[in-house]
mmCIF file of C-alpha atoms and ligand atoms in Angstrom:
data_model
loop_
_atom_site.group_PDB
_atom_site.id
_atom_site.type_symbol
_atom_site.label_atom_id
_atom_site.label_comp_id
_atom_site.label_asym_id
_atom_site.label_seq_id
_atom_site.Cartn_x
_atom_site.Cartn_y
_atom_site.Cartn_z
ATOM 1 C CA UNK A 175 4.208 -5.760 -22.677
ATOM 2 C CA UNK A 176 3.483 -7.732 -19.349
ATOM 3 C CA UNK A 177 1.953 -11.339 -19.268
ATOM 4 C CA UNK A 178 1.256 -12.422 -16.035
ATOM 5 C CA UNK A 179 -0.168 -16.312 -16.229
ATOM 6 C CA UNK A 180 -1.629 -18.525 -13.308
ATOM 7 C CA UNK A 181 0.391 -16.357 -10.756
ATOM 8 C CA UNK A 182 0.243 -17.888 -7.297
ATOM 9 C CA UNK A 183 1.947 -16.656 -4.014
ATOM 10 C CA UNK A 184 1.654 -18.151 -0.964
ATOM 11 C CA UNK A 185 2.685 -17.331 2.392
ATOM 12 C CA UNK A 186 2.628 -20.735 4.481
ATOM 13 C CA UNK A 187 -1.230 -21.729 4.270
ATOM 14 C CA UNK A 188 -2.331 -17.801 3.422
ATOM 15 C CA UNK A 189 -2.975 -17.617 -0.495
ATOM 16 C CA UNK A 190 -1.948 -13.625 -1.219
ATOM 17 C CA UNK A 191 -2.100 -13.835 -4.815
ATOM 18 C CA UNK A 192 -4.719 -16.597 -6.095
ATOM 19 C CA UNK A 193 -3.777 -17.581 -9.828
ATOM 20 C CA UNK A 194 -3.776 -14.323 -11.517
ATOM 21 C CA UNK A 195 -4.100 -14.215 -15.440
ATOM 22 C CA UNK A 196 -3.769 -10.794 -16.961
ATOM 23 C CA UNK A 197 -1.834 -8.890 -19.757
ATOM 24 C CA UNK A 198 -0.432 -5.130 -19.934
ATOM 25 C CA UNK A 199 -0.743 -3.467 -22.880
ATOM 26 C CA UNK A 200 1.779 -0.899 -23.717
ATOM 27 C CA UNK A 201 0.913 3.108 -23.677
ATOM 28 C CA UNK A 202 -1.883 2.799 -21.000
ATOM 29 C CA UNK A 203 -2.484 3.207 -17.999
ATOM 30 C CA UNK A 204 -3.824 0.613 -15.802
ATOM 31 C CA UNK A 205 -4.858 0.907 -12.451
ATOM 32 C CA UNK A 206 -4.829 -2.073 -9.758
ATOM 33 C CA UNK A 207 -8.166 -1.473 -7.668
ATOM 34 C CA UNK A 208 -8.615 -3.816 -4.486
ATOM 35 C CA UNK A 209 -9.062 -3.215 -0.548
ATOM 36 C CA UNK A 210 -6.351 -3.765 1.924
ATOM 37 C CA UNK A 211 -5.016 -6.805 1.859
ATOM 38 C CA UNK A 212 -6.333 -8.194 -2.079
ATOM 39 C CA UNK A 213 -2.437 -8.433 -2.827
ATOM 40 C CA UNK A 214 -1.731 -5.490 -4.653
ATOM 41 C CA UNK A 215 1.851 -5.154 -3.306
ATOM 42 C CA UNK A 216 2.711 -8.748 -3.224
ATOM 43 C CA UNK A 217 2.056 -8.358 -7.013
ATOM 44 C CA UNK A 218 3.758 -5.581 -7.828
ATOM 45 C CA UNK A 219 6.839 -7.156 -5.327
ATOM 46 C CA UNK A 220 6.571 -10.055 -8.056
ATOM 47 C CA UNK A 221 6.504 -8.383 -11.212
ATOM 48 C CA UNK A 222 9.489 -5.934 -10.159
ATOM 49 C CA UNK A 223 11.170 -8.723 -9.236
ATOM 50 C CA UNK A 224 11.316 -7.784 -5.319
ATOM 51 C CA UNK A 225 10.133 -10.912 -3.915
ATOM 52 C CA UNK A 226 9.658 -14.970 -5.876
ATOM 53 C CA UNK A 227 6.418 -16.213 -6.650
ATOM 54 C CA UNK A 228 4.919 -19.676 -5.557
ATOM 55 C CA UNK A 229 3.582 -20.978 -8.711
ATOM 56 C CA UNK A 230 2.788 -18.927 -12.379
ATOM 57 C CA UNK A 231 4.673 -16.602 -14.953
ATOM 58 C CA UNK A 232 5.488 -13.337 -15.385
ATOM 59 C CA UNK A 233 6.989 -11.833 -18.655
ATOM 60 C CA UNK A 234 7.933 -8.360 -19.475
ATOM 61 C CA UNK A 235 8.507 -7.656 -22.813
ATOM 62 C CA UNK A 236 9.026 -11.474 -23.403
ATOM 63 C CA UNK A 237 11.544 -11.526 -20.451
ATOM 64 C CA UNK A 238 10.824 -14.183 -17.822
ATOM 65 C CA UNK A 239 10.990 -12.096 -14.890
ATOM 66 C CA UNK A 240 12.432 -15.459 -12.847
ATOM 67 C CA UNK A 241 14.315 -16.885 -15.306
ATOM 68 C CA UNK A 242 15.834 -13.205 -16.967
ATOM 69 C CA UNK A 243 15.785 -11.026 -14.116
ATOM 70 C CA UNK A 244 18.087 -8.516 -15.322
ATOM 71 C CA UNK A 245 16.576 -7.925 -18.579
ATOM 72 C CA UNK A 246 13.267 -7.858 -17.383
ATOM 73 C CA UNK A 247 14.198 -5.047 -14.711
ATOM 74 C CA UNK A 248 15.668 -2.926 -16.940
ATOM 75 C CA UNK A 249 12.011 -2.777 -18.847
ATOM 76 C CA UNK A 250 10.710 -1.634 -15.341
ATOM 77 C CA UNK A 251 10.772 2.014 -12.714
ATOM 78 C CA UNK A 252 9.234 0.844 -9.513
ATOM 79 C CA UNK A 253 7.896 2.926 -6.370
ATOM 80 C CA UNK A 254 7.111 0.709 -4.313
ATOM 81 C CA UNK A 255 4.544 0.882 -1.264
ATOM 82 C CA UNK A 256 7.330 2.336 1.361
ATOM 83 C CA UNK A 257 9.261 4.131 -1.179
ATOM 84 C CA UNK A 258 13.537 3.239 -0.860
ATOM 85 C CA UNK A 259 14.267 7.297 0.143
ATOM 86 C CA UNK A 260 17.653 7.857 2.809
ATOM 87 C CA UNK A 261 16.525 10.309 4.722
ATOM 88 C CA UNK A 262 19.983 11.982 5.065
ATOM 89 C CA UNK A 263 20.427 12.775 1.201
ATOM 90 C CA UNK A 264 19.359 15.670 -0.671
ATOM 91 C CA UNK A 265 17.160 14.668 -3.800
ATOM 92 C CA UNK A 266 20.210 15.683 -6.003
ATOM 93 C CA UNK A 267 22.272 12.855 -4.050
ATOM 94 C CA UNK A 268 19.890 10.656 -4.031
ATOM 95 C CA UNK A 269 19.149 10.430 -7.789
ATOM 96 C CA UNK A 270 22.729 10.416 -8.334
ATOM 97 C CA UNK A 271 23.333 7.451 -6.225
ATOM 98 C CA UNK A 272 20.224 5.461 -7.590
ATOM 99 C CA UNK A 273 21.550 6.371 -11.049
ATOM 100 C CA UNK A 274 24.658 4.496 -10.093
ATOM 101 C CA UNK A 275 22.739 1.322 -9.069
ATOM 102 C CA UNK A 276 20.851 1.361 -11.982
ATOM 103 C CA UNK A 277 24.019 1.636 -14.130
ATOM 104 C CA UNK A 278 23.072 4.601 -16.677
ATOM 105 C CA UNK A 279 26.446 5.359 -18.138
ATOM 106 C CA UNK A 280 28.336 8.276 -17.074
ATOM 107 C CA UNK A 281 27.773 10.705 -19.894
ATOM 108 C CA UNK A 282 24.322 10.398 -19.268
ATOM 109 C CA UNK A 283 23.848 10.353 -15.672
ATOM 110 C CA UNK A 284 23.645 14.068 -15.310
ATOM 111 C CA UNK A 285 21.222 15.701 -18.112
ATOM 112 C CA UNK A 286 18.926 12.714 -17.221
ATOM 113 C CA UNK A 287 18.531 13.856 -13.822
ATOM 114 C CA UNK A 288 17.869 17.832 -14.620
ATOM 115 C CA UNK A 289 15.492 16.459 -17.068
ATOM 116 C CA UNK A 290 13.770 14.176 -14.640
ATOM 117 C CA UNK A 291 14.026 16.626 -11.389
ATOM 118 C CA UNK A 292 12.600 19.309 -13.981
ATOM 119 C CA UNK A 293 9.758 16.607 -15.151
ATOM 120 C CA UNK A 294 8.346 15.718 -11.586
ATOM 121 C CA UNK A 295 8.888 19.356 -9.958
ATOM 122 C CA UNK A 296 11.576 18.580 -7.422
ATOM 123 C CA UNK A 297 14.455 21.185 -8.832
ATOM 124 C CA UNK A 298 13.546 23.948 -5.689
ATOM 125 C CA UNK A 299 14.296 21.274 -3.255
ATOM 126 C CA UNK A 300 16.838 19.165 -4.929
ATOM 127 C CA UNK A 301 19.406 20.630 -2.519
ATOM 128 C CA UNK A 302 17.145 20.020 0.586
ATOM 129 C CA UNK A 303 17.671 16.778 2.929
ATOM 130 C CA UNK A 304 15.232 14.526 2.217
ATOM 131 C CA UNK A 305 14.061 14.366 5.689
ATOM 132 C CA UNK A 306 13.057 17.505 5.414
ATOM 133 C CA UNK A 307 10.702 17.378 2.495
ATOM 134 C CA UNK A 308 6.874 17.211 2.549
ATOM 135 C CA UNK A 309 5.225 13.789 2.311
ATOM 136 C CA UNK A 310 4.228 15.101 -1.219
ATOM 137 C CA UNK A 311 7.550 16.336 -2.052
ATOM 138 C CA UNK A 312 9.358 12.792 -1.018
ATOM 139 C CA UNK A 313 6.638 10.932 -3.318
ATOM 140 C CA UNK A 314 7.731 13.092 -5.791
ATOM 141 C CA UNK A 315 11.339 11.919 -5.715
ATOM 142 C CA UNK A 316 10.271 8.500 -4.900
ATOM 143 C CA UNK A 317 8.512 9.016 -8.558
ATOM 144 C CA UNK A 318 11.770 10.735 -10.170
ATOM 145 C CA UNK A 319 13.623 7.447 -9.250
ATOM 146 C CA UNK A 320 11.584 5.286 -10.619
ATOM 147 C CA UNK A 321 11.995 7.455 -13.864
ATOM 148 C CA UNK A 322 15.708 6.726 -14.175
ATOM 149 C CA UNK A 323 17.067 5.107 -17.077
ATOM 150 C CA UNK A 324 13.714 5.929 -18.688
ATOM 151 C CA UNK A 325 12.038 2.221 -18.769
ATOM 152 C CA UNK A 326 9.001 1.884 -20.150
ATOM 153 C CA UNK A 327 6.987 0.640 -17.794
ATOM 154 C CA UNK A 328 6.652 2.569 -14.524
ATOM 155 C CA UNK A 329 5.211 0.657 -11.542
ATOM 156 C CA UNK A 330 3.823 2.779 -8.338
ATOM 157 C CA UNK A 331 1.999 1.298 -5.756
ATOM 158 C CA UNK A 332 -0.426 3.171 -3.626
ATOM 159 C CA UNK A 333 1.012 6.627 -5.058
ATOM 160 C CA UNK A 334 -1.424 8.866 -3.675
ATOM 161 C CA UNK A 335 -1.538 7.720 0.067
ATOM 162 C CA UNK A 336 -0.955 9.574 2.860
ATOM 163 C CA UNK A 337 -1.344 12.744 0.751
ATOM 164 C CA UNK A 338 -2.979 15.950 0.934
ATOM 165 C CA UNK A 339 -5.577 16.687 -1.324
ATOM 166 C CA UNK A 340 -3.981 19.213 -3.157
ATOM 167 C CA UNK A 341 -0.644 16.515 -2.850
ATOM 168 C CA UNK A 342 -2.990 13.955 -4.621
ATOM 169 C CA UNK A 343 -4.052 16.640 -7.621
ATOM 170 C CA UNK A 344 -0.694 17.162 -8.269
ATOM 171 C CA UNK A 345 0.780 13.338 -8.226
ATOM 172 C CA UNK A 346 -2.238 12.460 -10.218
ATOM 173 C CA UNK A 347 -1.428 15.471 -13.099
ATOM 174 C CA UNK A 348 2.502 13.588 -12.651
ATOM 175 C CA UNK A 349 0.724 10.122 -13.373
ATOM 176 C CA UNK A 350 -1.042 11.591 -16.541
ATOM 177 C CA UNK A 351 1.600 13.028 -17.988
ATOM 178 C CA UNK A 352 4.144 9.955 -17.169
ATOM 179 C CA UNK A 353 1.443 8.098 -18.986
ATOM 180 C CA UNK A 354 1.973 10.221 -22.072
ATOM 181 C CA UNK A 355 5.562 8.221 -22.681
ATOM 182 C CA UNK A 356 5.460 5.596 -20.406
ATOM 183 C CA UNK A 357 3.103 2.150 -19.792
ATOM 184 C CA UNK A 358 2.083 2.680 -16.042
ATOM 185 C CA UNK A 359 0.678 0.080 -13.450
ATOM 186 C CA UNK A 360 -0.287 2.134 -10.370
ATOM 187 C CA UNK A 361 -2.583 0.562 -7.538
ATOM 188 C CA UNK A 362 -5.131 1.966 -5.404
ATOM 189 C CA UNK A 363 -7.973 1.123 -2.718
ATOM 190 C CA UNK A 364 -9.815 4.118 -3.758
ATOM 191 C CA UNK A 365 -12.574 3.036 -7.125
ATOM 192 C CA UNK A 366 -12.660 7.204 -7.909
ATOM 193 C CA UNK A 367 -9.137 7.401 -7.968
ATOM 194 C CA UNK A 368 -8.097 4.790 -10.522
ATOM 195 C CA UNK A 369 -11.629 5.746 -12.523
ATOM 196 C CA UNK A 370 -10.051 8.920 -12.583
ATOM 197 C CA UNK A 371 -6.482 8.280 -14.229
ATOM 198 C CA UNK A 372 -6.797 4.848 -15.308
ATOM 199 C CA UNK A 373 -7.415 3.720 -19.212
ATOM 200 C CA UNK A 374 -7.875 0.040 -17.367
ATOM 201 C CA UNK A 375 -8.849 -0.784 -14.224
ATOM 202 C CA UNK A 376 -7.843 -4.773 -12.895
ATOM 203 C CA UNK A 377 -10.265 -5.495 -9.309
ATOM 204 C CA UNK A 378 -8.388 -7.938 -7.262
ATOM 205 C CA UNK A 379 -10.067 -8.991 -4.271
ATOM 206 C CA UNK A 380 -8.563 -12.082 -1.507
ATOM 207 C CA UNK A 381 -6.118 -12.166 -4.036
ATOM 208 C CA UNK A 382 -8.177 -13.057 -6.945
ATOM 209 C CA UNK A 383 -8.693 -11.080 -9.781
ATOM 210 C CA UNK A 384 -12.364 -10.098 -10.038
ATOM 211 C CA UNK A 385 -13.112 -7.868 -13.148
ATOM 212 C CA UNK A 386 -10.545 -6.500 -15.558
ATOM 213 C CA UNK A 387 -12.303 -3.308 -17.868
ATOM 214 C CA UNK A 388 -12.259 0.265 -18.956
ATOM 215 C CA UNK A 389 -13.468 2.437 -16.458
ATOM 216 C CA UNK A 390 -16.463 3.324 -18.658
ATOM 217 C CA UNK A 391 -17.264 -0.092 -19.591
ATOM 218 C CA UNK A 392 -17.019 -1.074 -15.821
ATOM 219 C CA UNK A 393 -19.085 1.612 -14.504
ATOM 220 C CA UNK A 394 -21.966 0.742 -17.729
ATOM 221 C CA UNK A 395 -21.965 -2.682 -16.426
ATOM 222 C CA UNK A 396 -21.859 -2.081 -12.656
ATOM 223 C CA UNK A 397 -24.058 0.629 -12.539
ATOM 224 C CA UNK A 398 -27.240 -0.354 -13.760
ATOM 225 C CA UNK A 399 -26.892 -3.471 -11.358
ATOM 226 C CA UNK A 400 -29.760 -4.459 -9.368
ATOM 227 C CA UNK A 401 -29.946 -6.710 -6.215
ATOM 228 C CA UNK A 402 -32.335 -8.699 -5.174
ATOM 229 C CA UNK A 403 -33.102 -9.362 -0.965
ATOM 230 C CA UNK A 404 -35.608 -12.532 -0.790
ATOM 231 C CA UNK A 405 -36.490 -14.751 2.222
ATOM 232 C CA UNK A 406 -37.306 -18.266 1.038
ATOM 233 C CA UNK A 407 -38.174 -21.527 2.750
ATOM 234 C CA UNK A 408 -36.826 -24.640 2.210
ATOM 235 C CA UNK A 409 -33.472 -26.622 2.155
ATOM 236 C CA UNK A 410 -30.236 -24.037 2.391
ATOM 237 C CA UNK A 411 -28.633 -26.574 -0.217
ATOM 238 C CA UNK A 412 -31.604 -26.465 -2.631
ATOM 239 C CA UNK A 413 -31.780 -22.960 -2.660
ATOM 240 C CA UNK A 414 -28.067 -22.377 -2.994
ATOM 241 C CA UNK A 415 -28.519 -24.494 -6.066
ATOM 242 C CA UNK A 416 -31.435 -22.495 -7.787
ATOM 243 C CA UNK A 417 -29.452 -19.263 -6.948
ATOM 244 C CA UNK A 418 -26.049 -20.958 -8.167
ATOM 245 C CA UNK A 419 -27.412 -21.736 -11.488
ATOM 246 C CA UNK A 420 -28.469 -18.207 -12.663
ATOM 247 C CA UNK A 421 -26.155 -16.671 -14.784
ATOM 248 C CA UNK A 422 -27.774 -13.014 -13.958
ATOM 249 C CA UNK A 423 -26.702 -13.288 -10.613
ATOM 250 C CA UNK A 424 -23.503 -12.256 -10.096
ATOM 251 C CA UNK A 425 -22.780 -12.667 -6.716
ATOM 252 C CA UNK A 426 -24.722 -14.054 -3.425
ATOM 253 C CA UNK A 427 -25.144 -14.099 0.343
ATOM 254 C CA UNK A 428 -27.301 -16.807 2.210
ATOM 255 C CA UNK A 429 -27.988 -16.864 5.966
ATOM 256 C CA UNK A 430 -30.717 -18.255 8.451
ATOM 257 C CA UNK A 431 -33.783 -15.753 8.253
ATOM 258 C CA UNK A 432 -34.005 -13.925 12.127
ATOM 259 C CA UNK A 433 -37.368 -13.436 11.113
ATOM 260 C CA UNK A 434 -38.590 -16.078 9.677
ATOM 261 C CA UNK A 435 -37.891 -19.680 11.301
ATOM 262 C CA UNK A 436 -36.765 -22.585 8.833
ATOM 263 C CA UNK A 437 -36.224 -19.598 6.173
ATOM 264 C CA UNK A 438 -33.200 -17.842 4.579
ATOM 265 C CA UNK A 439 -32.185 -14.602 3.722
ATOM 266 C CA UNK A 440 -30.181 -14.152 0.504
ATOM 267 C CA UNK A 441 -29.024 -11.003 -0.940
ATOM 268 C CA UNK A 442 -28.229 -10.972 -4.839
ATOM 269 C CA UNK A 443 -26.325 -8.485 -6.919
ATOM 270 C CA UNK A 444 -27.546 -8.748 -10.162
ATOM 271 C CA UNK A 445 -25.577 -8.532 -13.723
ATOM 272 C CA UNK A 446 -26.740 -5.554 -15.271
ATOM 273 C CA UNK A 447 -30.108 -4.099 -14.758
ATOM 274 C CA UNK A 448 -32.092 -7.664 -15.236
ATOM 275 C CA UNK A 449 -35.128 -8.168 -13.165
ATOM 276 C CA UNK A 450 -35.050 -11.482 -12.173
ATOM 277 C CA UNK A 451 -38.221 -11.408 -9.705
ATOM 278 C CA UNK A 452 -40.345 -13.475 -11.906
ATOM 279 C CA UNK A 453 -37.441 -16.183 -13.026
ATOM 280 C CA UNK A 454 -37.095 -16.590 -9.367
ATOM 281 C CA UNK A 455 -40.415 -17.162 -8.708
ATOM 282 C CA UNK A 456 -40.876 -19.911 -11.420
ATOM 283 C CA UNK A 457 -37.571 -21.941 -10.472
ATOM 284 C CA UNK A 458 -38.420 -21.672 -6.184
ATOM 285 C CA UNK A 459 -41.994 -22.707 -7.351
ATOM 286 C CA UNK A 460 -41.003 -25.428 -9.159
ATOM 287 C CA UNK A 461 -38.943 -26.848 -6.269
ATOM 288 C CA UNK A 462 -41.861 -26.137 -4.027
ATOM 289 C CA UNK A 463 -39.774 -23.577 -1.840
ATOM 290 C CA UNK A 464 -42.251 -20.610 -1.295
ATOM 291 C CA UNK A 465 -41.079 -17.311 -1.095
ATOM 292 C CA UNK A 466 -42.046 -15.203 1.839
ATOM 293 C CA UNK A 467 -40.310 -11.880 0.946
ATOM 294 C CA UNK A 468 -38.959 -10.194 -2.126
ATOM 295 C CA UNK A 469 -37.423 -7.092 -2.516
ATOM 296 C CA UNK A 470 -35.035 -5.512 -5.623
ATOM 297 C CA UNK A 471 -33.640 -2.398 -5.824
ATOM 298 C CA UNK A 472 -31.108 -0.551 -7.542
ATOM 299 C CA UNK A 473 -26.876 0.230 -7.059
ATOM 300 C CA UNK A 474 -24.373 2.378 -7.646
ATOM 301 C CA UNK A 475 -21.048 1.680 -8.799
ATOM 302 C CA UNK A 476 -19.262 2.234 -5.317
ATOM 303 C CA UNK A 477 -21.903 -0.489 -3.860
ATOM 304 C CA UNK A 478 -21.097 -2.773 -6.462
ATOM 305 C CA UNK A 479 -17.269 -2.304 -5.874
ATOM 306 C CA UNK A 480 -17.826 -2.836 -1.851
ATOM 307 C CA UNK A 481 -20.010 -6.018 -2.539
ATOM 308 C CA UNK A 482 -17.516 -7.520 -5.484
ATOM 309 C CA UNK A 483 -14.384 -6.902 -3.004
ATOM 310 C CA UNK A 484 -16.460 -7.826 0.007
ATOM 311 C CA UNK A 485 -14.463 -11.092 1.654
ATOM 312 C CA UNK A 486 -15.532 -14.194 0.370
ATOM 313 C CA UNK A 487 -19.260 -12.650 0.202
ATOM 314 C CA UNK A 488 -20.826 -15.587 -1.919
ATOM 315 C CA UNK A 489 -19.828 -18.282 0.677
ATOM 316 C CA UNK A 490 -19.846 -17.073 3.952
ATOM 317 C CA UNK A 491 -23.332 -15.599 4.188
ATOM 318 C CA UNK A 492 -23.173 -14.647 7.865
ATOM 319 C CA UNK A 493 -25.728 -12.121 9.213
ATOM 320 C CA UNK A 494 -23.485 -9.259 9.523
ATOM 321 C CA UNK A 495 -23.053 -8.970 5.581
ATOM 322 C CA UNK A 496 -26.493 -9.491 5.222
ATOM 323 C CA UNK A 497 -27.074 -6.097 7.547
ATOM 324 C CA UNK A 498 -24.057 -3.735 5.646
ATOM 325 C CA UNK A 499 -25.997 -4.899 2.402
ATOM 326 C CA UNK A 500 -29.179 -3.841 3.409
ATOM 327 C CA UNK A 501 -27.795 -0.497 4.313
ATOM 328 C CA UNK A 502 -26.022 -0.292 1.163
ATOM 329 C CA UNK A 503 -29.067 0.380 -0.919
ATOM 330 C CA UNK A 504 -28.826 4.311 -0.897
ATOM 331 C CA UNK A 505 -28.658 7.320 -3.123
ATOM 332 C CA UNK A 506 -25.611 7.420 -3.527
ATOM 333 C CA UNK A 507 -24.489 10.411 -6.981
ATOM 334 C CA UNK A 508 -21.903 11.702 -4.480
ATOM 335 C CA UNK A 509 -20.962 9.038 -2.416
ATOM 336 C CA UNK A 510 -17.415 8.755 -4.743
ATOM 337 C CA UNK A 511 -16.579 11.942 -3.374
ATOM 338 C CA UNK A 512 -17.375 11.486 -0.019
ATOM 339 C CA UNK A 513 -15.660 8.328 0.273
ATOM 340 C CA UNK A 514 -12.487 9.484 -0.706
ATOM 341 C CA UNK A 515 -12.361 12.305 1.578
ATOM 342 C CA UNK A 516 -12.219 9.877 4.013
ATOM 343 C CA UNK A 517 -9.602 8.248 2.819
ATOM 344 C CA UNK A 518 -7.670 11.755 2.545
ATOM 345 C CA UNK A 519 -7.993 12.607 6.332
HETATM 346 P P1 ADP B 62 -2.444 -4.983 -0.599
HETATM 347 O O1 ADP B 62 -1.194 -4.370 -1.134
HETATM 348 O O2 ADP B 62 -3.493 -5.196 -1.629
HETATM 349 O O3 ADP B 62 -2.976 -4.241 0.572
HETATM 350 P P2 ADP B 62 -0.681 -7.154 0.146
HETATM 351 O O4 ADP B 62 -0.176 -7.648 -1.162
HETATM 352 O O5 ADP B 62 0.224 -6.282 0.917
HETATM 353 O O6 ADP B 62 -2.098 -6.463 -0.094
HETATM 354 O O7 ADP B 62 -1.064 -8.389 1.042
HETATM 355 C C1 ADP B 62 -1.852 -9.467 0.598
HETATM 356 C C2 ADP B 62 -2.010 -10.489 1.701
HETATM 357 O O8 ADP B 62 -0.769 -11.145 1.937
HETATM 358 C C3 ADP B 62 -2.407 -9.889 3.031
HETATM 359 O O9 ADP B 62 -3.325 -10.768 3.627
HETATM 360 C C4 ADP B 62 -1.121 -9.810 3.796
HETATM 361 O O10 ADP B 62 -1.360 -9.917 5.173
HETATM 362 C C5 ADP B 62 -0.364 -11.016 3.273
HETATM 363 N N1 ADP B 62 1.102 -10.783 3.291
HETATM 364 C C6 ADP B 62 1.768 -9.838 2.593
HETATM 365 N N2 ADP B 62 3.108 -9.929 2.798
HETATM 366 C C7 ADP B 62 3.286 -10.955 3.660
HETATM 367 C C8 ADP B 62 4.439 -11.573 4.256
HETATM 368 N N3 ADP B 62 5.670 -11.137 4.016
HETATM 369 N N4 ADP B 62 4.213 -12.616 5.083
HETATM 370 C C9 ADP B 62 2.985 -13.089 5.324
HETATM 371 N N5 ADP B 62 1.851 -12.573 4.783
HETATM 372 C C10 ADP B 62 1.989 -11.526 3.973
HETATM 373 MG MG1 MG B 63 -0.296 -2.648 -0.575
#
């Protein structure tokens, strides 16, 4: 349904979207999970068609969305981030006017939009201003135009923001049931969100894309994961090599030891629930690198998420990402919730 290929966008020397590879299947729903800033909207901008890309492809239903722009529109509804209401329209007008720019014939024009106001719960206020509508309410219409002219792939970005929790119960019931008829791409910085509605979650992170799964087959991988804290002296290079070469290890930090001069500290996240204590022991051994400390322990799915979308985490290895990891290691069964109450506030 959509093939994105190599997709590349820059903006002057800042990479936003970093060679994305990644295909839509039709009838699910698939939920675009990344931090501020991963390049979640520049995506979406590209796919819609809102905005050019640098380098790659991007085909909707075999449409090249560069090359066939108008074909491969018509296969898409998009919300985007800051959602195209006028303020000084009532709902009614509004979808009248956008069914105008989106050319549905005459005839059709008006069932479509009792059908659609009916759908996404806006008929009590379709004769309100716009202005005058709850943040909920305007997402709501924001939603209903993107369901004009009934394409099959609906595209919302960062749907539930700025919402209530009660708002976000409701949109997310709207997202479901949209799903029912519809393929649906809808992003989110919040892991319990798109675990919640998503059939497939894609992790972008600096623009790259970093793991692409079911939600139950990413939360079976993540969550047994282990990591590993070790201080080890010798060479940074030569232990950046031992650690590179282990395919358990997912991901890595290395920084100068505070405690332990002409050592480093490196924190590991593991693949899995491997214990790689005693391979590590062996291969630093054999380079004649002693290890002074070891430590493993054991994290949840939200750590995981934090530590995969943490910036650049395998190169930089400065001490302050050494210190968030080492509180990281919690108990953490109702973290998910906590977290996104946060982000509700
Ligand atoms: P997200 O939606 O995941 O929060 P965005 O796609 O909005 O991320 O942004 C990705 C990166 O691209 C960010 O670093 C952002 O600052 C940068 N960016 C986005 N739009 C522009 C633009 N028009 N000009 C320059 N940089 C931009
Ligand atoms: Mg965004």
């Amino acid at each position: 349904m959509i093939e994105i290929k190599n997709l590349t966008k820059k903006y002057g020397d800042h990479v936003a979207v970093d060679n994305l590879t990644f295909t839509v299947k039709k009838g699910q729903i698939y939920g675009f999970l990344g931090p501020n800033g991963a390049g979640k909207s520049t995506t979406m901008n590209i796919i819609t068609g809102y905005i050019g890309a640098t380098s790659g492809q991007v085909k909707i239903n075999g449409y090249d969305i560069f090359e066939e722009p108008e074909q491969a529109k018509k296969c898409i509804g998009y919300l985007p981030e800051q959602p195209p209401l006028y303020m000084d329209m009532t709902p009614y007008e509004y979808l009248k006017f956008v069914a105008e720019l989106k050319k549905i014939p005459k005839g059709q024009r008006r069932d479509m939009i009792e059908e659609i106001m009916d759908r996404t719960k806006i008929y009590e206020v379709k004769d309100r201003l716009i202005k005058n509508l709850s943040k909920g309410y305007r997402q709501r219409v924001g939603v209903a135009q993107a369901l004009l002219g009934y394409p099959e792939i609906i595209i919302l970005d960062e749907p539930t923001v700025g919402l209530d929790p009660k708002q976000i119960i409701d949109i997310r019931d709207l997202i479901r049931e949209i799903g029912e008829k519809h393929t649906v791409i809808l992003s989110s910085h919040i892991l319990s969100e798109v675990s919640a509605i998503c059939d497939h979650v894609v992790i972008i992170s600096n623009g790259k894309l970093i793991a692409s799964d079911s939600p139950a087959n990413l939360t079976k991988e993540l969550q047994g994961s282990t990591s590993v804290s070790l201080t080890v002296l010798g060479q940074k290079k030569a232990i950046q090599q031992v650690l590179s070469s282990r395919s358990q290890i997912r991901q890595y930090t290395i920084s100068e030891s505070k405690e332990e001069p002409g050592a480093y500290d490196a924190e590991l996240t593991c693949i899995g629930s491997a214990d790689l204590r005693e391979e590590l022991f062996t291969a630093f051994a054999k380079i004649k690198c002693p290890i002074l400390k070891m430590q493993t322990s054991g994290m949840s799915l939200e750590d995981v998420f934090l530590e995969l979308t943490d910036e650049g985490a395998a190169e930089k290895g400065n001490t302050e990402e050494t210190n968030t990891k080492e509180t990281a290691i919690k108990e953490t069964d109702t973290k998910e919730t906590n977290t996104e109450e946060k982000e509700e506030e």
